[in-house]
Amino acid sequence: MSIMLDDEQQLLRDNVRKYLRENVASLVDRHEEEQSFPFEILGDLAQFGYLGGRIPEADGGFDLPNVTWGLLMEEAGYCWGSLRTLLNITNGTIQKLSSTGTPEQKERWLKPLLANQLKCCTGLSEPQIGSNVAGIQTRADFKGDHYVLNGSKLWITNATNADICVIVARTFSPECDGKLSTFVVEAGSKGFSRRAVKKMTLRCTGTGALEFDNVVVPAGNRLGAEGSALSGTLAGLNTARVNIAMGAVGQAQAALDLSIDYAKTRKQFGKPIGAFQLIQKHIVDMTIRVKAARALSYSAAALLDQGLEAREDCSIAKLYATQAAFEVADMALQVHGGLGYAVGYPIERIFRDTRGGMIPEGTSEIQTLIAGREILGISAIA
């Protein structure tokens, strides 16, 4: 959908695409096998706006519009799903520090993050809490000049690598009776532990569980006012959903491109398999889904750039793009036949990674209910 991109955006896209192809794509197979991630590449990608792209220039960022950030996410997703995911996790913390951090907190954590000198994670989900952020049970009790954290987090991206963890906890103090607040917990804090959680999708993103057993967190590590975390978290979900949607578009385009190339070069019965009607149907169906997902995602990003909340559009973009990406990957597997199953060939990885996109930032079911509420004006969520 290049018609929506100006000359500067198209140049950025082309330069990013070239850089990722020449410097990152060759690293993917080895790290997928090791289930590791080359964090040094994030520093190299900062020149394109991949670190701090969405924060103001005054804080060391690029102040990019949502459409430009979306194209960066599409290109990252095209290259490697784990790359797109870790960029989003890192930039989520960067944006939180930029918008709510004190000058001291920005000096302590924001600057090192922008320089790729710190790794971070965000702790929302818990063993019994997923889409319902308001139900978080991890507890923070105020004790004068510090808080004491108790509880656990699960399915936390980059948990096993993070130097700092941005944790949302239910807060109890003289001024706050159980509302949610945000805290920075530093690795190595007494009582803080973590463990890796192996999973099917995005295997290089260091997913893990976090445990807090009477962890002392200085009052200066709280981000923003007490009780402000829920509204802040919900406010950021629309942009986060578009980010995931655009990453899914990139993954789907990668699967489509691989399938087109394979259909042209793989021969059966003396001719390319692309000459068979059913293979052509797969390719056309895949192309339709990619184009529709891209249009919905860029449209939602453009509405955000106009200052609109665009809840319906963002949820529909995330819902459709992630489902379409998995469907495209599934059809790509069919086009490739046995080769598609081979570990180390991109289709197998894309198939796994696209399935995971339907869960974070609200499942497909939650996106359906949000869109339904916006369309009908009737909530089906209790």
Coordinates of C-alpha atoms in Angstrom, one line a residue:
M1 CA 0.0 0.0 0.0
S2 CA 2.8 2.4 -1.0
I3 CA 0.2 5.0 -2.1
M4 CA -0.1 6.0 1.6
L5 CA 3.6 6.5 2.0
D6 CA 5.4 9.7 1.1
D7 CA 8.8 9.8 -0.5
E8 CA 10.6 10.0 2.8
Q9 CA 8.7 7.0 4.2
Q10 CA 9.3 5.0 1.1
L11 CA 13.0 5.7 1.3
L12 CA 13.1 4.7 4.9
R13 CA 11.3 1.5 4.1
D14 CA 13.7 0.6 1.3
N15 CA 16.8 1.3 3.4
V16 CA 15.4 -0.7 6.3
R17 CA 14.5 -3.6 4.1
K18 CA 18.0 -3.6 2.5
Y19 CA 19.7 -3.4 5.9
L20 CA 17.6 -6.2 7.4
R21 CA 18.2 -8.4 4.4
E22 CA 21.9 -7.9 4.4
N23 CA 22.7 -7.8 8.1
V24 CA 20.0 -9.6 10.1
A25 CA 18.4 -12.3 7.9
S26 CA 21.5 -14.5 7.9
L27 CA 21.4 -14.6 11.8
V28 CA 17.9 -16.0 12.2
D29 CA 18.5 -19.7 11.6
R30 CA 21.3 -20.0 14.2
H31 CA 19.5 -18.1 16.9
E32 CA 16.3 -20.0 16.2
E33 CA 18.2 -23.2 16.8
E34 CA 19.8 -21.8 19.9
Q35 CA 16.6 -20.0 21.0
S36 CA 18.7 -16.9 21.7
F37 CA 18.7 -13.4 20.4
P38 CA 21.5 -11.1 19.1
F39 CA 20.7 -8.0 21.2
E40 CA 23.6 -6.1 19.6
I41 CA 21.6 -5.6 16.4
L42 CA 19.1 -3.4 18.2
G43 CA 21.8 -0.8 18.6
D44 CA 22.5 -1.0 14.9
L45 CA 18.8 -0.6 14.1
A46 CA 18.5 2.5 16.2
Q47 CA 19.6 4.6 13.2
F48 CA 16.3 3.9 11.5
G49 CA 14.2 4.8 14.5
Y50 CA 13.8 1.3 15.9
L51 CA 14.7 2.5 19.4
G52 CA 12.7 5.5 20.6
G53 CA 10.9 6.0 17.3
R54 CA 7.7 6.9 18.9
I55 CA 8.9 9.3 21.7
P56 CA 9.6 13.0 21.4
E57 CA 13.0 14.3 20.1
A58 CA 13.4 16.1 23.4
D59 CA 13.7 12.7 25.1
G60 CA 16.1 11.4 22.5
G61 CA 13.5 9.9 20.1
F62 CA 12.4 10.4 16.6
D63 CA 8.7 11.4 17.1
L64 CA 7.6 9.2 14.2
P65 CA 4.0 9.1 13.1
N66 CA 2.1 5.8 13.6
V67 CA 2.1 5.1 9.8
T68 CA 5.9 5.3 9.7
W69 CA 6.3 3.2 12.9
G70 CA 3.9 0.7 11.3
L71 CA 6.1 0.3 8.2
L72 CA 9.1 -0.3 10.5
M73 CA 7.1 -3.0 12.2
E74 CA 6.1 -4.6 8.9
E75 CA 9.7 -4.8 7.8
A76 CA 10.8 -6.2 11.1
G77 CA 8.0 -8.8 11.0
Y78 CA 9.0 -9.7 7.4
C79 CA 12.5 -10.4 8.6
W80 CA 11.9 -12.2 11.9
G81 CA 8.9 -12.4 14.2
S82 CA 11.1 -12.4 17.3
L83 CA 12.8 -9.2 16.2
R84 CA 9.5 -7.4 15.8
T85 CA 8.4 -8.6 19.2
L86 CA 11.5 -7.6 21.1
L87 CA 11.5 -4.2 19.4
N88 CA 7.9 -3.6 20.6
I89 CA 8.7 -4.8 24.2
T90 CA 11.7 -2.5 24.3
N91 CA 9.9 0.5 22.9
G92 CA 6.9 -0.1 25.2
T93 CA 9.2 0.6 28.2
I94 CA 10.9 3.5 26.3
Q95 CA 7.5 5.1 25.8
K96 CA 6.4 4.5 29.4
L97 CA 9.6 6.2 30.7
S98 CA 9.3 9.1 28.3
S99 CA 5.6 9.8 29.2
T100 CA 5.7 9.2 32.9
G101 CA 9.4 9.1 34.1
T102 CA 11.0 11.8 36.2
P103 CA 14.2 13.5 34.9
E104 CA 16.1 11.2 37.2
Q105 CA 14.3 8.1 35.9
K106 CA 15.0 9.1 32.4
E107 CA 18.7 9.5 33.1
R108 CA 18.8 6.2 34.9
W109 CA 16.9 4.0 32.5
L110 CA 15.7 5.8 29.4
K111 CA 19.0 6.9 28.1
P112 CA 20.6 3.5 28.5
L113 CA 17.6 1.8 26.8
L114 CA 18.0 4.2 23.8
A115 CA 21.7 3.4 23.7
N116 CA 20.9 -0.4 23.8
Q117 CA 22.7 -0.7 27.1
L118 CA 19.8 -2.2 29.0
K119 CA 17.3 -5.0 28.3
C120 CA 13.7 -4.7 29.6
C121 CA 10.4 -6.5 30.0
T122 CA 6.9 -5.6 31.0
G123 CA 5.0 -7.6 33.6
L124 CA 1.2 -7.6 33.1
S125 CA 0.0 -11.1 32.6
E126 CA -0.3 -13.5 35.6
P127 CA -1.0 -17.2 35.9
Q128 CA -4.8 -16.4 36.3
I129 CA -4.9 -13.0 34.5
G130 CA -4.6 -12.4 30.8
S131 CA -6.8 -10.0 28.9
N132 CA -8.4 -8.7 32.1
V133 CA -5.7 -6.3 33.1
A134 CA -8.0 -4.9 35.8
G135 CA -7.8 -8.2 37.6
I136 CA -4.1 -8.1 38.3
Q137 CA -3.3 -9.6 41.8
T138 CA 0.4 -8.9 42.2
R139 CA 0.5 -6.6 45.3
A140 CA 2.6 -3.6 46.3
D141 CA 2.4 -2.4 49.9
F142 CA 3.8 1.0 50.7
K143 CA 6.2 1.1 53.7
G144 CA 7.3 4.7 54.0
D145 CA 10.2 5.0 51.6
H146 CA 9.7 1.8 49.6
Y147 CA 7.1 -0.7 48.4
V148 CA 7.1 -4.5 49.1
L149 CA 6.0 -6.5 46.1
N150 CA 4.5 -10.0 46.3
G151 CA 3.0 -12.1 43.5
S152 CA 3.9 -13.6 40.1
K153 CA 3.8 -12.8 36.4
L154 CA 3.6 -15.3 33.5
W155 CA 4.2 -15.3 29.7
I156 CA 6.5 -12.3 30.1
T157 CA 8.4 -11.6 26.9
N158 CA 12.1 -11.0 27.5
A159 CA 11.8 -12.0 31.1
T160 CA 14.9 -14.1 31.1
N161 CA 17.1 -11.4 29.6
A162 CA 15.8 -8.2 31.2
D163 CA 17.9 -5.9 33.4
I164 CA 14.8 -4.0 34.4
C165 CA 11.2 -5.2 34.6
V166 CA 8.3 -2.8 34.4
I167 CA 5.7 -4.3 36.7
V168 CA 2.0 -3.4 37.2
A169 CA 0.8 -4.2 40.7
R170 CA -2.2 -3.6 42.9
T171 CA -1.1 -0.9 45.3
F172 CA -1.9 -0.3 49.0
S173 CA -0.9 2.9 50.7
P174 CA -2.6 5.7 52.7
E175 CA -3.5 7.4 49.3
C176 CA -4.2 4.3 47.2
D177 CA -6.5 1.5 48.2
G178 CA -5.9 -1.3 45.7
K179 CA -5.6 0.6 42.4
L180 CA -2.9 -0.4 39.9
S181 CA 0.5 1.3 39.8
T182 CA 3.7 0.8 37.8
F183 CA 7.1 0.0 39.2
V184 CA 10.6 -0.7 37.9
V185 CA 12.1 -3.8 39.5
E186 CA 15.8 -4.3 38.8
A187 CA 17.4 -7.7 38.2
G188 CA 19.2 -9.0 41.2
S189 CA 16.7 -7.5 43.7
K190 CA 16.4 -9.7 46.8
G191 CA 13.3 -12.0 46.6
F192 CA 13.0 -11.5 42.8
S193 CA 13.4 -14.6 40.7
R194 CA 12.5 -15.7 37.2
R195 CA 12.5 -18.9 35.1
A196 CA 12.2 -19.6 31.4
V197 CA 9.0 -20.8 29.9
K198 CA 9.4 -22.9 26.7
K199 CA 6.7 -22.3 24.1
M200 CA 5.8 -23.1 20.5
T201 CA 6.0 -19.6 19.1
L202 CA 8.6 -16.8 19.1
R203 CA 11.2 -19.0 20.7
C204 CA 14.0 -16.4 20.7
T205 CA 12.1 -13.8 22.8
G206 CA 13.1 -15.1 26.3
T207 CA 9.6 -15.7 27.6
G208 CA 9.5 -16.5 31.2
A209 CA 7.8 -16.3 34.6
L210 CA 8.6 -13.7 37.3
E211 CA 8.2 -14.3 41.1
F212 CA 8.2 -11.6 43.7
D213 CA 8.7 -12.6 47.3
N214 CA 8.8 -9.6 49.6
V215 CA 10.8 -7.7 47.0
V216 CA 11.8 -4.2 48.3
V217 CA 11.3 -1.5 45.6
P218 CA 12.4 2.0 46.4
A219 CA 9.6 4.6 46.1
G220 CA 11.7 6.3 43.5
N221 CA 11.2 3.3 41.2
R222 CA 7.5 4.0 40.8
L223 CA 6.6 5.3 37.4
G224 CA 3.8 7.9 37.4
A225 CA 1.2 8.5 40.2
E226 CA -0.1 5.7 42.4
G227 CA -3.2 4.2 40.9
S228 CA -2.6 5.5 37.3
A229 CA -1.4 2.2 35.7
L230 CA -4.7 0.9 34.4
S231 CA -5.7 4.0 32.5
G232 CA -2.1 4.3 31.1
T233 CA -2.1 0.7 30.1
L234 CA -5.4 0.8 28.4
A235 CA -4.5 4.0 26.6
G236 CA -1.6 2.3 24.9
L237 CA -3.4 -0.8 23.7
N238 CA -4.6 0.7 20.4
T239 CA -1.1 1.5 19.2
A240 CA 0.2 -1.8 20.5
R241 CA -2.5 -3.6 18.5
V242 CA -1.6 -1.8 15.3
N243 CA 2.1 -2.7 16.0
I244 CA 1.2 -6.4 16.2
A245 CA -1.1 -6.1 13.1
M246 CA 1.7 -4.6 11.0
G247 CA 4.2 -7.2 12.2
A248 CA 1.7 -9.9 11.1
V249 CA 1.4 -8.2 7.7
G250 CA 5.2 -8.5 7.3
Q251 CA 5.2 -12.2 8.3
A252 CA 2.3 -12.9 5.9
Q253 CA 4.1 -11.1 3.0
A254 CA 7.3 -13.2 3.7
A255 CA 5.3 -16.4 3.5
L256 CA 3.6 -15.2 0.3
D257 CA 6.9 -14.2 -1.3
L258 CA 8.4 -17.6 -0.5
S259 CA 5.4 -19.3 -1.9
I260 CA 5.4 -17.4 -5.1
D261 CA 9.1 -18.1 -5.7
Y262 CA 8.6 -21.8 -4.9
A263 CA 5.5 -22.1 -7.2
K264 CA 7.6 -20.7 -10.0
T265 CA 10.6 -23.0 -9.5
R266 CA 9.3 -26.3 -8.1
K267 CA 8.4 -28.7 -10.9
Q268 CA 6.0 -31.6 -10.9
F269 CA 4.9 -33.6 -13.9
G270 CA 7.2 -31.6 -16.1
K271 CA 6.0 -28.1 -15.3
P272 CA 6.1 -25.5 -12.4
I273 CA 3.6 -26.2 -9.7
G274 CA 2.4 -22.6 -10.2
A275 CA 0.8 -23.8 -13.4
F276 CA -1.7 -25.9 -11.4
Q277 CA -5.0 -24.3 -10.8
L278 CA -5.2 -25.2 -7.1
I279 CA -1.7 -23.7 -6.4
Q280 CA -2.8 -20.5 -8.2
K281 CA -5.9 -20.4 -6.0
H282 CA -3.7 -20.7 -2.9
I283 CA -1.5 -17.8 -4.1
V284 CA -4.4 -15.6 -5.0
D285 CA -6.1 -16.3 -1.6
M286 CA -2.9 -15.5 0.2
T287 CA -2.5 -12.3 -1.8
I288 CA -6.0 -11.1 -1.0
R289 CA -5.4 -11.6 2.7
V290 CA -2.1 -9.8 2.7
K291 CA -3.5 -6.8 0.8
A292 CA -6.6 -6.6 3.0
A293 CA -4.5 -6.9 6.2
R294 CA -2.1 -4.2 5.1
A295 CA -5.0 -1.9 4.1
L296 CA -6.7 -2.3 7.5
S297 CA -3.5 -1.9 9.5
Y298 CA -2.3 1.2 7.6
S299 CA -5.8 2.7 7.8
A300 CA -5.9 2.2 11.6
A301 CA -2.4 3.8 11.9
A302 CA -3.5 6.8 9.8
L303 CA -6.5 7.3 12.1
L304 CA -4.3 7.3 15.1
D305 CA -2.1 9.9 13.4
Q306 CA -5.2 12.1 13.1
G307 CA -5.6 12.0 16.8
L308 CA -8.5 9.7 16.8
E309 CA -8.8 6.9 19.4
A310 CA -9.9 4.4 16.6
R311 CA -10.7 1.5 19.0
E312 CA -12.8 -0.2 16.5
D313 CA -10.3 0.1 13.6
C314 CA -7.3 -0.9 15.8
S315 CA -9.1 -4.0 17.1
I316 CA -10.3 -5.0 13.6
A317 CA -6.8 -4.5 12.2
K318 CA -5.3 -6.7 14.9
L319 CA -8.0 -9.3 14.7
Y320 CA -7.9 -9.6 10.9
A321 CA -4.2 -9.2 10.3
T322 CA -3.1 -11.8 12.8
Q323 CA -5.7 -14.4 11.7
A324 CA -4.9 -13.7 8.0
A325 CA -1.2 -14.1 8.7
F326 CA -1.8 -17.5 10.2
E327 CA -4.0 -18.5 7.3
V328 CA -1.4 -17.3 4.8
A329 CA 1.3 -19.3 6.6
D330 CA -1.0 -22.4 6.6
M331 CA -1.6 -22.1 2.8
A332 CA 2.2 -21.5 2.3
L333 CA 2.8 -24.8 4.1
Q334 CA 0.4 -26.5 1.7
V335 CA 2.1 -24.9 -1.3
H336 CA 5.5 -26.0 -0.1
G337 CA 4.4 -29.6 0.8
G338 CA 7.0 -31.5 2.8
L339 CA 9.6 -28.7 2.6
G340 CA 7.3 -26.5 4.6
Y341 CA 7.7 -28.8 7.6
A342 CA 11.4 -28.7 7.6
V343 CA 12.9 -27.0 10.7
G344 CA 15.3 -24.3 9.5
Y345 CA 13.2 -23.4 6.5
P346 CA 11.3 -20.2 7.1
I347 CA 7.8 -21.5 6.5
E348 CA 7.9 -23.7 9.6
R349 CA 9.0 -20.8 11.8
I350 CA 6.5 -18.4 10.2
F351 CA 3.7 -20.9 10.7
R352 CA 4.5 -21.1 14.4
D353 CA 5.1 -17.5 15.0
T354 CA 1.9 -16.2 13.2
R355 CA -0.2 -18.5 15.4
G356 CA 1.2 -16.7 18.5
G357 CA 0.1 -13.3 17.1
M358 CA -3.6 -14.0 17.9
I359 CA -3.0 -14.0 21.7
P360 CA -1.1 -10.8 23.0
E361 CA -2.6 -7.4 23.5
G362 CA -6.0 -9.1 23.7
T363 CA -7.0 -12.4 22.1
S364 CA -8.9 -12.6 18.8
E365 CA -12.0 -13.2 20.9
I366 CA -11.4 -10.0 22.9
Q367 CA -10.8 -8.0 19.7
T368 CA -14.1 -9.3 18.4
L369 CA -15.9 -8.2 21.5
I370 CA -14.3 -4.7 21.5
A371 CA -15.2 -4.2 17.8
G372 CA -18.7 -5.5 18.5
R373 CA -19.1 -3.0 21.4
E374 CA -17.9 -0.1 19.2
I375 CA -20.2 -1.1 16.3
L376 CA -23.4 -1.8 18.4
G377 CA -22.9 0.4 21.4
I378 CA -23.6 -2.7 23.5
S379 CA -20.9 -4.4 25.6
A380 CA -20.7 -8.2 25.7
I381 CA -17.8 -8.0 28.3
A382 CA -19.0 -8.3 31.8

